[in-house]
Amino acid sequence: MSEMTRRQSLLLLSSALAAPALLRARPAFAAEGRALTLPPLDEGRLEGGLRQFDLKIAAGETEFFAGQATDTIGINAPFLGPVLKARAGDRLRLNVTNDLAEQAALHWHGLHLPAAMDGGPHQPVAPGTVWAPEFNLMQKAGTFWFHAHQHGMTGAHVWAGLAGVIRVEDEEEASLPLPRTYGEDDFTLILQDRRFDAGFQIPYAPQMHDKMSGLIGEQMLVNGQIGAFLPVSAPLIRLRILNGANGSIYRLHFAGGAVFHQIASDGGLLPAPVALTEALMAPGERAEYLVDMSAGAPLMLKAEVFGAESSFAGPVGTRDVIELRPARAQSAAALPARLAELAPPADQTGDMRTFTLAMTGMGLMGDFTINGAVYDHGRTDFTVPLGASETWVFENKTEMLHPMHIHDVQFRILSRNGRPPELREAGLKDVVLTHPGERVELRLSFADYADPASPYMMHCHILEHEDAGMMQQFTVV
Ligand code: C2O
Ligand code: CU
Ligand code: CU
């Protein structure tokens, strides 16, 4: 049998096997969904100037499909975790209990903090133990997140459910006329997708192709729910969207092409709302959008789904994400004209570093490399002097898309192939999607925290790429 025929017959075989399950499953997700549930809002408890959160990582069961239990992992919940709400300037302590039978790590994505508190692959939490990092919350108001980061296991653990959102508030944001009442006019949406097997399970089993493209599921999830809708009563709503997928890059748009406004990027508010009809969001990215619901007509949010290789293979498909269902027509609310003060990018005072993203080997058999190397847990790739403002350049020499993420900092995108970034990504960022052949320049400042013993990570946020070694580590000294 030729390779092609064998592959085709395997595909046929597996779809034949899967057919009965799909038929059984279809009524459950085609049925008019329920109203979306938001993750519980957890404000922690204030004790002697410390805002403490208790986070327990544990295995559980989730009913994605009515009457069917799926094995999952979550944080204070069977799948995913709470929205942690805190104020800029708070001192935080996160009491992370690992109730799994294996090591896990929990990383505070987007936060500026000491490397030893970062929850990366050098801070694994052993089964049955508690890890309690403590640090000052130094962000501006915005939407951040936390997720699994165990060495080599990030993809598997996030897929199983280890992720949650961090909502940071501050005075500047509070002074603006923006929707901010959780669950009323301000909604946190965690976008993911999963591949269910015939037994309604979501085993983490990326095939060769998934390791290249990033693992993409056929079933769209919003806050861990399938086919839910969002009832809306306010004329203007704020969607805080996290792309929490392993490998999917979502191009969001409304059916019918409605205009919406982006007000925040990864690290906080933009200087002014940016009108869009579509928004590309890669894994790890967050954005906040204002949507005018005053016309009273339902709006279906859709996502064109791209994998890393979509640059040449085209989108994987278009999925319904969630329908926004307004109760009635009402008069429109005005958008604020100005949002946050945003200083220009810092001047470069330190080095310029170039990171070449490439592939070794041939076709689908290669490794993704950064400057010719795959990740080595025992190797610090470079050191940055404390206080330096550097320019980092990602040169994507692959034919794939790579969303590059840097721990510890919020950076600014200076240019893409010599051109200034679009307004929607000209603010604070911690993930930048790099396209094939592209050269992206960033400015980043390394302040406050130095520790020669604890590295920070820089990696592709397609979790299958990260776990395969598309990651470097650096210390600030
Ligand atoms: Cu979202 Cu290394 O992390
Ligand atoms: Cu991170
Ligand atoms: Cu990648």
CSV table of C-alpha atoms and ligand atoms in Angstrom, one decimal:
chain,number,residue,atom,x,y,z
A,1,MET,CA,0.0,0.0,0.0
A,2,SER,CA,1.4,3.4,-0.8
A,3,GLU,CA,1.8,5.9,2.0
A,4,MET,CA,-1.1,8.0,0.6
A,5,THR,CA,-3.5,5.1,0.4
A,6,ARG,CA,-2.6,3.9,3.8
A,7,ARG,CA,-3.2,7.3,5.2
A,8,GLN,CA,-6.5,7.6,3.4
A,9,SER,CA,-7.7,4.3,4.6
A,10,LEU,CA,-6.7,5.1,8.1
A,11,LEU,CA,-8.7,8.3,7.8
A,12,LEU,CA,-11.6,6.4,6.5
A,13,LEU,CA,-11.4,3.8,9.2
A,14,SER,CA,-11.3,6.4,11.9
A,15,SER,CA,-14.1,8.4,10.5
A,16,ALA,CA,-16.2,5.2,10.2
A,17,LEU,CA,-15.4,4.5,13.9
A,18,ALA,CA,-16.3,8.0,14.9
A,19,ALA,CA,-19.5,8.2,13.0
A,20,PRO,CA,-21.9,6.7,15.6
A,21,ALA,CA,-20.5,9.0,18.3
A,22,LEU,CA,-20.9,12.0,16.2
A,23,LEU,CA,-24.5,11.0,15.5
A,24,ARG,CA,-25.1,10.6,19.1
A,25,ALA,CA,-23.4,13.8,20.0
A,26,ARG,CA,-25.1,16.0,17.4
A,27,PRO,CA,-28.4,16.5,19.2
A,28,ALA,CA,-26.6,17.7,22.3
A,29,PHE,CA,-24.7,20.4,20.6
A,30,ALA,CA,-27.2,21.3,17.9
A,31,ALA,CA,-29.9,21.8,20.5
A,32,GLU,CA,-30.5,25.4,21.3
A,33,GLY,CA,-27.7,26.0,23.8
A,34,ARG,CA,-28.0,27.3,27.3
A,35,ALA,CA,-27.1,30.8,28.3
A,36,LEU,CA,-23.3,31.1,28.7
A,37,THR,CA,-21.9,30.8,32.2
A,38,LEU,CA,-19.0,33.0,33.1
A,39,PRO,CA,-16.2,31.7,35.3
A,40,PRO,CA,-16.8,32.6,38.9
A,41,LEU,CA,-15.3,36.0,39.9
A,42,ASP,CA,-12.8,35.5,42.7
A,43,GLU,CA,-11.6,38.5,44.6
A,44,GLY,CA,-9.5,36.5,47.0
A,45,ARG,CA,-9.3,37.6,50.6
A,46,LEU,CA,-7.5,40.6,51.9
A,47,GLU,CA,-5.4,39.8,54.9
A,48,GLY,CA,-2.9,42.2,56.3
A,49,GLY,CA,-2.3,44.0,53.0
A,50,LEU,CA,-2.1,40.8,51.1
A,51,ARG,CA,-4.7,39.6,48.6
A,52,GLN,CA,-4.7,35.8,48.8
A,53,PHE,CA,-6.1,33.4,46.3
A,54,ASP,CA,-6.5,29.7,46.9
A,55,LEU,CA,-6.1,27.7,43.7
A,56,LYS,CA,-6.5,24.0,43.7
A,57,ILE,CA,-5.5,22.0,40.6
A,58,ALA,CA,-7.5,18.8,40.5
A,59,ALA,CA,-8.9,16.3,38.1
A,60,GLY,CA,-12.6,16.3,37.5
A,61,GLU,CA,-15.4,15.5,35.1
A,62,THR,CA,-17.1,18.0,32.8
A,63,GLU,CA,-20.4,17.5,31.0
A,64,PHE,CA,-19.6,19.2,27.7
A,65,PHE,CA,-22.3,17.1,26.1
A,66,ALA,CA,-25.5,16.4,28.0
A,67,GLY,CA,-25.3,13.2,29.9
A,68,GLN,CA,-21.7,12.5,29.0
A,69,ALA,CA,-18.9,12.9,31.4
A,70,THR,CA,-15.5,14.0,30.1
A,71,ASP,CA,-12.4,13.7,32.1
A,72,THR,CA,-10.8,17.1,32.6
A,73,ILE,CA,-8.5,19.0,34.9
A,74,GLY,CA,-9.4,22.4,36.4
A,75,ILE,CA,-8.6,25.0,39.0
A,76,ASN,CA,-11.3,25.1,41.8
A,77,ALA,CA,-13.6,23.7,39.1
A,78,PRO,CA,-13.7,20.6,36.9
A,79,PHE,CA,-12.5,22.5,33.8
A,80,LEU,CA,-10.7,25.9,33.6
A,81,GLY,CA,-10.6,28.2,36.7
A,82,PRO,CA,-11.9,31.4,38.2
A,83,VAL,CA,-11.4,34.9,37.0
A,84,LEU,CA,-9.1,36.4,39.6
A,85,LYS,CA,-9.9,40.0,40.2
A,86,ALA,CA,-7.3,42.3,41.8
A,87,ARG,CA,-6.3,45.9,41.8
A,88,ALA,CA,-3.1,47.3,40.4
A,89,GLY,CA,-0.7,47.8,43.3
A,90,ASP,CA,-2.1,44.9,45.3
A,91,ARG,CA,0.4,42.4,46.8
A,92,LEU,CA,-0.8,39.0,45.8
A,93,ARG,CA,-0.3,35.5,47.2
A,94,LEU,CA,-1.4,32.6,45.2
A,95,ASN,CA,-1.7,29.4,47.2
A,96,VAL,CA,-1.5,26.8,44.5
A,97,THR,CA,-2.3,23.3,45.6
A,98,ASN,CA,-1.5,20.4,43.2
A,99,ASP,CA,-4.0,17.6,43.8
A,100,LEU,CA,-3.0,15.8,40.6
A,101,ALA,CA,-0.9,12.6,40.7
A,102,GLU,CA,1.7,14.4,38.6
A,103,GLN,CA,3.8,17.6,38.6
A,104,ALA,CA,2.1,20.7,37.3
A,105,ALA,CA,3.1,24.4,37.0
A,106,LEU,CA,0.9,27.4,37.0
A,107,HIS,CA,2.2,30.5,35.2
A,108,TRP,CA,0.9,34.1,35.5
A,109,HIS,CA,0.9,35.1,31.8
A,110,GLY,CA,1.6,38.7,31.1
A,111,LEU,CA,2.5,39.7,34.7
A,112,HIS,CA,5.7,41.6,35.5
A,113,LEU,CA,7.1,39.7,38.5
A,114,PRO,CA,10.3,38.0,39.9
A,115,ALA,CA,11.3,35.0,37.8
A,116,ALA,CA,11.1,32.7,40.8
A,117,MET,CA,7.3,33.6,41.2
A,118,ASP,CA,6.6,33.2,37.5
A,119,GLY,CA,5.3,29.6,37.5
A,120,GLY,CA,7.2,28.6,34.5
A,121,PRO,CA,8.9,25.2,33.9
A,122,HIS,CA,11.4,25.9,36.7
A,123,GLN,CA,8.6,26.2,39.4
A,124,PRO,CA,6.9,22.8,39.2
A,125,VAL,CA,4.5,22.0,42.0
A,126,ALA,CA,4.9,18.4,43.1
A,127,PRO,CA,1.8,16.3,43.7
A,128,GLY,CA,0.1,16.9,47.0
A,129,THR,CA,2.1,20.1,47.7
A,130,VAL,CA,1.4,23.8,47.8
A,131,TRP,CA,3.4,26.5,46.0
A,132,ALA,CA,2.6,30.0,47.3
A,133,PRO,CA,4.3,32.7,45.1
A,134,GLU,CA,3.9,36.2,46.4
A,135,PHE,CA,4.5,39.4,44.4
A,136,ASN,CA,3.3,42.9,43.7
A,137,LEU,CA,0.7,43.3,40.9
A,138,MET,CA,2.5,45.9,38.7
A,139,GLN,CA,0.1,45.9,35.7
A,140,LYS,CA,-2.2,48.4,34.3
A,141,ALA,CA,-5.9,47.5,34.2
A,142,GLY,CA,-6.4,44.7,31.7
A,143,THR,CA,-7.1,41.0,31.0
A,144,PHE,CA,-4.3,38.6,31.9
A,145,TRP,CA,-4.4,34.9,32.4
A,146,PHE,CA,-2.8,31.9,34.1
A,147,HIS,CA,-2.2,28.5,32.7
A,148,ALA,CA,-0.2,25.3,33.0
A,149,HIS,CA,3.5,25.4,32.1
A,150,GLN,CA,5.0,22.1,33.3
A,151,HIS,CA,8.1,21.3,31.2
A,152,GLY,CA,7.1,19.4,28.1
A,153,MET,CA,3.5,19.2,29.3
A,154,THR,CA,2.0,22.6,28.7
A,155,GLY,CA,0.0,21.5,25.7
A,156,ALA,CA,-1.4,18.5,27.5
A,157,HIS,CA,-2.3,20.3,30.7
A,158,VAL,CA,-3.9,23.3,29.0
A,159,TRP,CA,-5.9,21.0,26.8
A,160,ALA,CA,-7.2,19.2,29.8
A,161,GLY,CA,-8.3,22.5,31.3
A,162,LEU,CA,-5.6,24.2,33.3
A,163,ALA,CA,-6.2,27.9,32.6
A,164,GLY,CA,-8.0,30.9,34.0
A,165,VAL,CA,-8.2,34.6,33.7
A,166,ILE,CA,-6.8,37.5,35.8
A,167,ARG,CA,-8.7,40.7,35.7
A,168,VAL,CA,-6.7,43.7,36.8
A,169,GLU,CA,-8.4,47.0,37.7
A,170,ASP,CA,-6.9,50.4,38.2
A,171,GLU,CA,-8.0,54.0,38.7
A,172,GLU,CA,-7.4,55.2,35.2
A,173,GLU,CA,-9.7,52.5,33.8
A,174,ALA,CA,-12.2,53.1,36.5
A,175,SER,CA,-12.5,56.8,35.6
A,176,LEU,CA,-13.5,56.0,32.0
A,177,PRO,CA,-17.1,55.6,30.8
A,178,LEU,CA,-16.7,51.9,30.0
A,179,PRO,CA,-18.9,48.9,30.7
A,180,ARG,CA,-17.3,47.1,33.7
A,181,THR,CA,-20.0,45.2,35.6
A,182,TYR,CA,-19.1,41.5,35.4
A,183,GLY,CA,-21.7,39.4,33.9
A,184,GLU,CA,-24.0,42.4,33.1
A,185,ASP,CA,-22.2,44.4,30.5
A,186,ASP,CA,-18.7,43.0,30.8
A,187,PHE,CA,-18.1,39.4,29.8
A,188,THR,CA,-15.0,37.3,30.0
A,189,LEU,CA,-14.9,34.8,27.1
A,190,ILE,CA,-12.2,32.1,27.0
A,191,LEU,CA,-12.1,30.8,23.4
A,192,GLN,CA,-10.8,27.2,22.9
A,193,ASP,CA,-11.5,24.2,20.8
A,194,ARG,CA,-11.3,20.5,21.5
A,195,ARG,CA,-11.3,17.2,19.6
A,196,PHE,CA,-13.6,14.7,21.2
A,197,ASP,CA,-13.2,11.0,20.7
A,198,ALA,CA,-16.0,8.5,20.3
A,199,GLY,CA,-16.3,8.2,24.1
A,200,PHE,CA,-16.6,12.0,24.6
A,201,GLN,CA,-13.1,12.2,26.0
A,202,ILE,CA,-10.5,14.7,25.0
A,203,PRO,CA,-7.3,12.7,25.2
A,204,TYR,CA,-4.2,14.8,24.4
A,205,ALA,CA,-2.9,12.9,21.4
A,206,PRO,CA,-1.4,15.2,18.8
A,207,GLN,CA,-0.5,13.5,15.6
A,208,MET,CA,2.5,14.4,13.4
A,209,HIS,CA,0.3,17.0,11.6
A,210,ASP,CA,-1.0,18.5,14.9
A,211,LYS,CA,2.6,18.9,16.1
A,212,MET,CA,3.3,21.0,13.1
A,213,SER,CA,0.1,22.9,12.9
A,214,GLY,CA,-0.8,23.1,16.5
A,215,LEU,CA,-3.6,20.9,18.0
A,216,ILE,CA,-7.0,22.1,16.8
A,217,GLY,CA,-10.3,20.7,17.8
A,218,GLU,CA,-13.4,20.6,15.8
A,219,GLN,CA,-15.6,21.6,18.7
A,220,MET,CA,-15.5,25.3,19.7
A,221,LEU,CA,-15.7,26.0,23.4
A,222,VAL,CA,-16.5,29.3,25.1
A,223,ASN,CA,-15.7,29.2,28.8
A,224,GLY,CA,-15.7,25.4,28.4
A,225,GLN,CA,-19.2,25.4,27.0
A,226,ILE,CA,-20.5,24.2,23.6
A,227,GLY,CA,-23.1,26.1,21.7
A,228,ALA,CA,-24.0,28.5,24.5
A,229,PHE,CA,-25.5,32.0,23.7
A,230,LEU,CA,-25.0,35.2,25.6
A,231,PRO,CA,-28.1,37.1,26.7
A,232,VAL,CA,-27.4,40.8,26.6
A,233,SER,CA,-29.5,43.6,28.1
A,234,ALA,CA,-27.1,46.6,27.9
A,235,PRO,CA,-26.8,48.7,24.8
A,236,LEU,CA,-23.0,48.6,24.8
A,237,ILE,CA,-21.1,45.6,26.0
A,238,ARG,CA,-17.4,44.8,26.7
A,239,LEU,CA,-16.0,41.4,25.7
A,240,ARG,CA,-12.8,40.4,27.3
A,241,ILE,CA,-11.6,37.7,25.0
A,242,LEU,CA,-8.7,35.3,25.7
A,243,ASN,CA,-7.5,33.0,23.0
A,244,GLY,CA,-6.8,30.0,25.3
A,245,ALA,CA,-6.5,27.5,22.5
A,246,ASN,CA,-3.5,25.2,22.1
A,247,GLY,CA,-2.9,25.8,18.4
A,248,SER,CA,-5.8,27.8,16.9
A,249,ILE,CA,-5.4,31.3,15.6
A,250,TYR,CA,-8.9,32.8,15.4
A,251,ARG,CA,-9.9,35.5,13.0
A,252,LEU,CA,-13.0,36.9,14.8
A,253,HIS,CA,-15.8,38.7,13.0
A,254,PHE,CA,-19.5,39.0,13.2
A,255,ALA,CA,-21.8,37.4,10.7
A,256,GLY,CA,-23.0,40.2,8.6
A,257,GLY,CA,-19.8,42.2,9.2
A,258,ALA,CA,-20.8,44.4,12.1
A,259,VAL,CA,-18.2,46.9,13.2
A,260,PHE,CA,-16.8,46.5,16.8
A,261,HIS,CA,-14.2,48.4,18.7
A,262,GLN,CA,-11.0,47.1,20.3
A,263,ILE,CA,-10.2,49.0,23.5
A,264,ALA,CA,-7.4,46.9,25.0
A,265,SER,CA,-4.6,44.6,23.9
A,266,ASP,CA,-2.7,42.0,26.0
A,267,GLY,CA,-1.3,44.5,28.6
A,268,GLY,CA,-4.2,47.0,28.9
A,269,LEU,CA,-6.1,49.8,27.3
A,270,LEU,CA,-5.3,51.4,24.0
A,271,PRO,CA,-5.1,55.2,23.7
A,272,ALA,CA,-8.4,55.2,21.8
A,273,PRO,CA,-11.0,52.7,20.5
A,274,VAL,CA,-10.0,51.1,17.2
A,275,ALA,CA,-12.9,50.2,14.8
A,276,LEU,CA,-12.6,46.8,13.3
A,277,THR,CA,-14.6,44.3,11.3
A,278,GLU,CA,-12.3,41.4,12.0
A,279,ALA,CA,-9.6,40.7,14.6
A,280,LEU,CA,-6.9,38.1,14.5
A,281,MET,CA,-6.1,36.5,17.8
A,282,ALA,CA,-3.3,34.0,18.3
A,283,PRO,CA,-3.0,31.6,21.3
A,284,GLY,CA,-2.1,33.5,24.4
A,285,GLU,CA,-3.4,36.9,23.2
A,286,ARG,CA,-6.1,38.9,24.9
A,287,ALA,CA,-8.2,41.7,23.7
A,288,GLU,CA,-11.1,43.7,24.9
A,289,TYR,CA,-13.8,44.8,22.5
A,290,LEU,CA,-16.9,47.0,22.7
A,291,VAL,CA,-19.9,45.8,20.8
A,292,ASP,CA,-22.9,48.0,20.2
A,293,MET,CA,-26.0,45.9,20.8
A,294,SER,CA,-28.5,48.8,20.7
A,295,ALA,CA,-30.1,47.6,17.4
A,296,GLY,CA,-31.6,44.8,19.4
A,297,ALA,CA,-30.7,42.2,16.7
A,298,PRO,CA,-28.7,39.0,17.6
A,299,LEU,CA,-25.1,39.0,16.5
A,300,MET,CA,-23.2,35.8,15.8
A,301,LEU,CA,-19.5,36.0,16.6
A,302,LYS,CA,-17.6,33.7,14.3
A,303,ALA,CA,-14.0,32.6,14.0
A,304,GLU,CA,-12.1,31.6,10.9
A,305,VAL,CA,-9.7,29.1,12.4
A,306,PHE,CA,-6.1,29.0,11.2
A,307,GLY,CA,-3.3,26.7,12.2
A,308,ALA,CA,0.4,27.5,12.1
A,309,GLU,CA,0.6,26.2,8.6
A,310,SER,CA,-2.5,28.0,7.4
A,311,SER,CA,-0.3,30.5,5.5
A,312,PHE,CA,0.0,27.9,2.8
A,313,ALA,CA,-2.7,25.4,3.7
A,314,GLY,CA,-5.5,27.9,4.1
A,315,PRO,CA,-7.9,28.2,7.1
A,316,VAL,CA,-9.1,25.0,8.8
A,317,GLY,CA,-12.7,26.2,8.7
A,318,THR,CA,-15.1,28.8,10.1
A,319,ARG,CA,-16.9,28.2,13.4
A,320,ASP,CA,-19.7,29.8,15.3
A,321,VAL,CA,-18.2,31.1,18.5
A,322,ILE,CA,-21.2,32.6,20.4
A,323,GLU,CA,-24.4,34.4,19.6
A,324,LEU,CA,-25.0,37.6,21.4
A,325,ARG,CA,-28.7,37.9,22.0
A,326,PRO,CA,-30.0,41.4,23.0
A,327,ALA,CA,-33.3,41.6,24.9
A,328,ARG,CA,-34.5,44.6,22.9
A,329,ALA,CA,-33.6,47.6,20.8
A,330,GLN,CA,-32.6,50.7,22.8
A,331,SER,CA,-30.7,53.9,22.2
A,332,ALA,CA,-27.1,53.6,21.6
A,333,ALA,CA,-24.4,54.4,24.2
A,334,ALA,CA,-21.5,56.6,23.2
A,335,LEU,CA,-18.0,55.2,23.0
A,336,PRO,CA,-15.4,57.1,24.9
A,337,ALA,CA,-13.1,59.0,22.5
A,338,ARG,CA,-10.0,58.6,24.6
A,339,LEU,CA,-8.9,55.7,26.7
A,340,ALA,CA,-5.6,55.3,28.5
A,341,GLU,CA,-2.4,57.4,28.4
A,342,LEU,CA,0.2,55.4,26.5
A,343,ALA,CA,3.7,56.6,26.6
A,344,PRO,CA,5.8,56.1,23.4
A,345,PRO,CA,8.1,53.1,23.4
A,346,ALA,CA,11.1,53.5,25.6
A,347,ASP,CA,14.4,54.5,23.9
A,348,GLN,CA,16.8,51.7,23.3
A,349,THR,CA,19.5,51.7,26.0
A,350,GLY,CA,20.7,48.1,25.7
A,351,ASP,CA,21.3,45.5,23.1
A,352,MET,CA,19.5,44.6,19.9
A,353,ARG,CA,19.0,40.8,19.7
A,354,THR,CA,17.8,38.9,16.7
A,355,PHE,CA,15.9,35.6,17.1
A,356,THR,CA,15.7,33.6,13.9
A,357,LEU,CA,12.8,31.2,13.8
A,358,ALA,CA,13.5,28.3,11.6
A,359,MET,CA,13.0,24.6,11.0
A,360,THR,CA,15.6,22.0,10.8
A,361,GLY,CA,15.2,18.9,8.7
A,362,MET,CA,12.7,18.4,6.0
A,363,GLY,CA,9.0,19.0,5.6
A,364,LEU,CA,6.9,17.6,8.4
A,365,MET,CA,9.8,15.9,10.2
A,366,GLY,CA,11.8,18.9,11.4
A,367,ASP,CA,12.2,20.7,14.7
A,368,PHE,CA,11.3,24.3,15.2
A,369,THR,CA,14.3,26.2,16.3
A,370,ILE,CA,15.2,29.6,17.7
A,371,ASN,CA,18.6,30.7,16.6
A,372,GLY,CA,19.3,27.2,15.5
A,373,ALA,CA,18.6,25.5,18.8
A,374,VAL,CA,15.7,23.7,20.5
A,375,TYR,CA,15.0,24.3,24.2
A,376,ASP,CA,17.3,22.8,26.7
A,377,HIS,CA,16.0,22.9,30.3
A,378,GLY,CA,19.5,23.1,31.7
A,379,ARG,CA,20.8,25.9,29.4
A,380,THR,CA,20.3,29.6,29.9
A,381,ASP,CA,20.3,31.0,26.4
A,382,PHE,CA,21.2,34.6,27.2
A,383,THR,CA,21.2,37.2,30.0
A,384,VAL,CA,19.8,40.7,30.0
A,385,PRO,CA,21.1,43.5,32.2
A,386,LEU,CA,18.6,44.8,34.7
A,387,GLY,CA,17.3,48.2,33.6
A,388,ALA,CA,18.1,47.8,29.9
A,389,SER,CA,15.6,48.7,27.2
A,390,GLU,CA,16.4,46.4,24.4
A,391,THR,CA,15.2,45.8,20.8
A,392,TRP,CA,14.3,42.3,20.0
A,393,VAL,CA,13.8,41.2,16.4
A,394,PHE,CA,11.9,38.0,15.4
A,395,GLU,CA,12.8,36.8,12.0
A,396,ASN,CA,10.4,34.2,10.9
A,397,LYS,CA,12.2,32.1,8.4
A,398,THR,CA,9.6,29.3,8.4
A,399,GLU,CA,6.5,29.0,6.3
A,400,MET,CA,4.4,28.9,9.4
A,401,LEU,CA,2.8,31.3,11.8
A,402,HIS,CA,4.4,31.6,15.2
A,403,PRO,CA,2.9,33.7,18.0
A,404,MET,CA,5.9,34.6,20.1
A,405,HIS,CA,5.5,35.3,23.8
A,406,ILE,CA,7.9,36.8,26.3
A,407,HIS,CA,7.6,36.4,30.0
A,408,ASP,CA,8.1,39.2,32.6
A,409,VAL,CA,7.4,42.1,30.2
A,410,GLN,CA,4.8,44.0,28.3
A,411,PHE,CA,6.5,45.0,25.1
A,412,ARG,CA,5.8,47.4,22.2
A,413,ILE,CA,5.8,46.4,18.6
A,414,LEU,CA,8.0,48.9,16.7
A,415,SER,CA,7.6,47.5,13.2
A,416,ARG,CA,6.5,44.6,11.0
A,417,ASN,CA,8.7,44.4,7.9
A,418,GLY,CA,9.7,48.0,8.5
A,419,ARG,CA,6.1,49.2,8.7
A,420,PRO,CA,4.6,50.5,11.9
A,421,PRO,CA,2.1,48.2,13.6
A,422,GLU,CA,-1.7,48.6,13.2
A,423,LEU,CA,-3.2,50.7,16.0
A,424,ARG,CA,-4.8,47.6,17.6
A,425,GLU,CA,-1.4,46.2,18.3
A,426,ALA,CA,0.5,49.4,19.0
A,427,GLY,CA,-0.2,49.2,22.7
A,428,LEU,CA,1.0,46.9,25.4
A,429,LYS,CA,1.7,43.4,24.2
A,430,ASP,CA,3.1,40.1,25.4
A,431,VAL,CA,2.4,37.9,22.4
A,432,VAL,CA,3.2,38.9,18.8
A,433,LEU,CA,2.0,36.8,15.9
A,434,THR,CA,4.9,36.5,13.4
A,435,HIS,CA,4.0,35.6,9.8
A,436,PRO,CA,6.2,33.6,7.4
A,437,GLY,CA,9.1,35.7,6.1
A,438,GLU,CA,8.3,38.5,8.5
A,439,ARG,CA,10.7,40.6,10.5
A,440,VAL,CA,9.1,42.0,13.6
A,441,GLU,CA,10.9,44.5,15.9
A,442,LEU,CA,10.0,44.9,19.5
A,443,ARG,CA,11.1,47.3,22.3
A,444,LEU,CA,11.1,45.9,25.8
A,445,SER,CA,12.4,47.1,29.2
A,446,PHE,CA,13.6,44.9,31.9
A,447,ALA,CA,13.0,46.6,35.2
A,448,ASP,CA,12.8,45.8,38.9
A,449,TYR,CA,13.6,42.1,39.1
A,450,ALA,CA,16.9,40.4,38.6
A,451,ASP,CA,17.8,36.8,39.6
A,452,PRO,CA,20.7,35.0,38.0
A,453,ALA,CA,19.3,31.7,39.3
A,454,SER,CA,15.8,31.9,37.8
A,455,PRO,CA,15.2,32.2,34.1
A,456,TYR,CA,12.2,33.7,32.3
A,457,MET,CA,10.9,32.0,29.2
A,458,MET,CA,10.4,33.2,25.6
A,459,HIS,CA,8.5,30.9,23.3
A,460,CYS,CA,6.0,30.2,20.6
A,461,HIS,CA,2.6,30.1,22.2
A,462,ILE,CA,1.4,27.3,19.9
A,463,LEU,CA,1.7,24.9,22.8
A,464,GLU,CA,2.7,22.0,20.6
A,465,HIS,CA,5.6,24.1,19.3
A,466,GLU,CA,6.5,25.2,22.8
A,467,ASP,CA,6.5,21.6,24.1
A,468,ALA,CA,8.6,20.5,21.1
A,469,GLY,CA,11.3,23.0,22.1
A,470,MET,CA,10.5,26.3,20.4
A,471,MET,CA,11.5,28.1,23.5
A,472,GLN,CA,14.5,29.9,25.0
A,473,GLN,CA,15.2,31.0,28.5
A,474,PHE,CA,16.9,34.1,29.7
A,475,THR,CA,17.9,35.6,33.0
A,476,VAL,CA,17.8,39.2,34.1
A,477,VAL,CA,20.9,40.1,36.1
B,1,C2O,CU1,1.4,31.9,28.3
B,1,C2O,CU2,5.2,30.8,28.8
B,1,C2O,O1,3.3,31.4,28.6
B,2,CU,CU,3.7,33.9,29.9
B,3,CU,CU,5.3,28.2,16.6
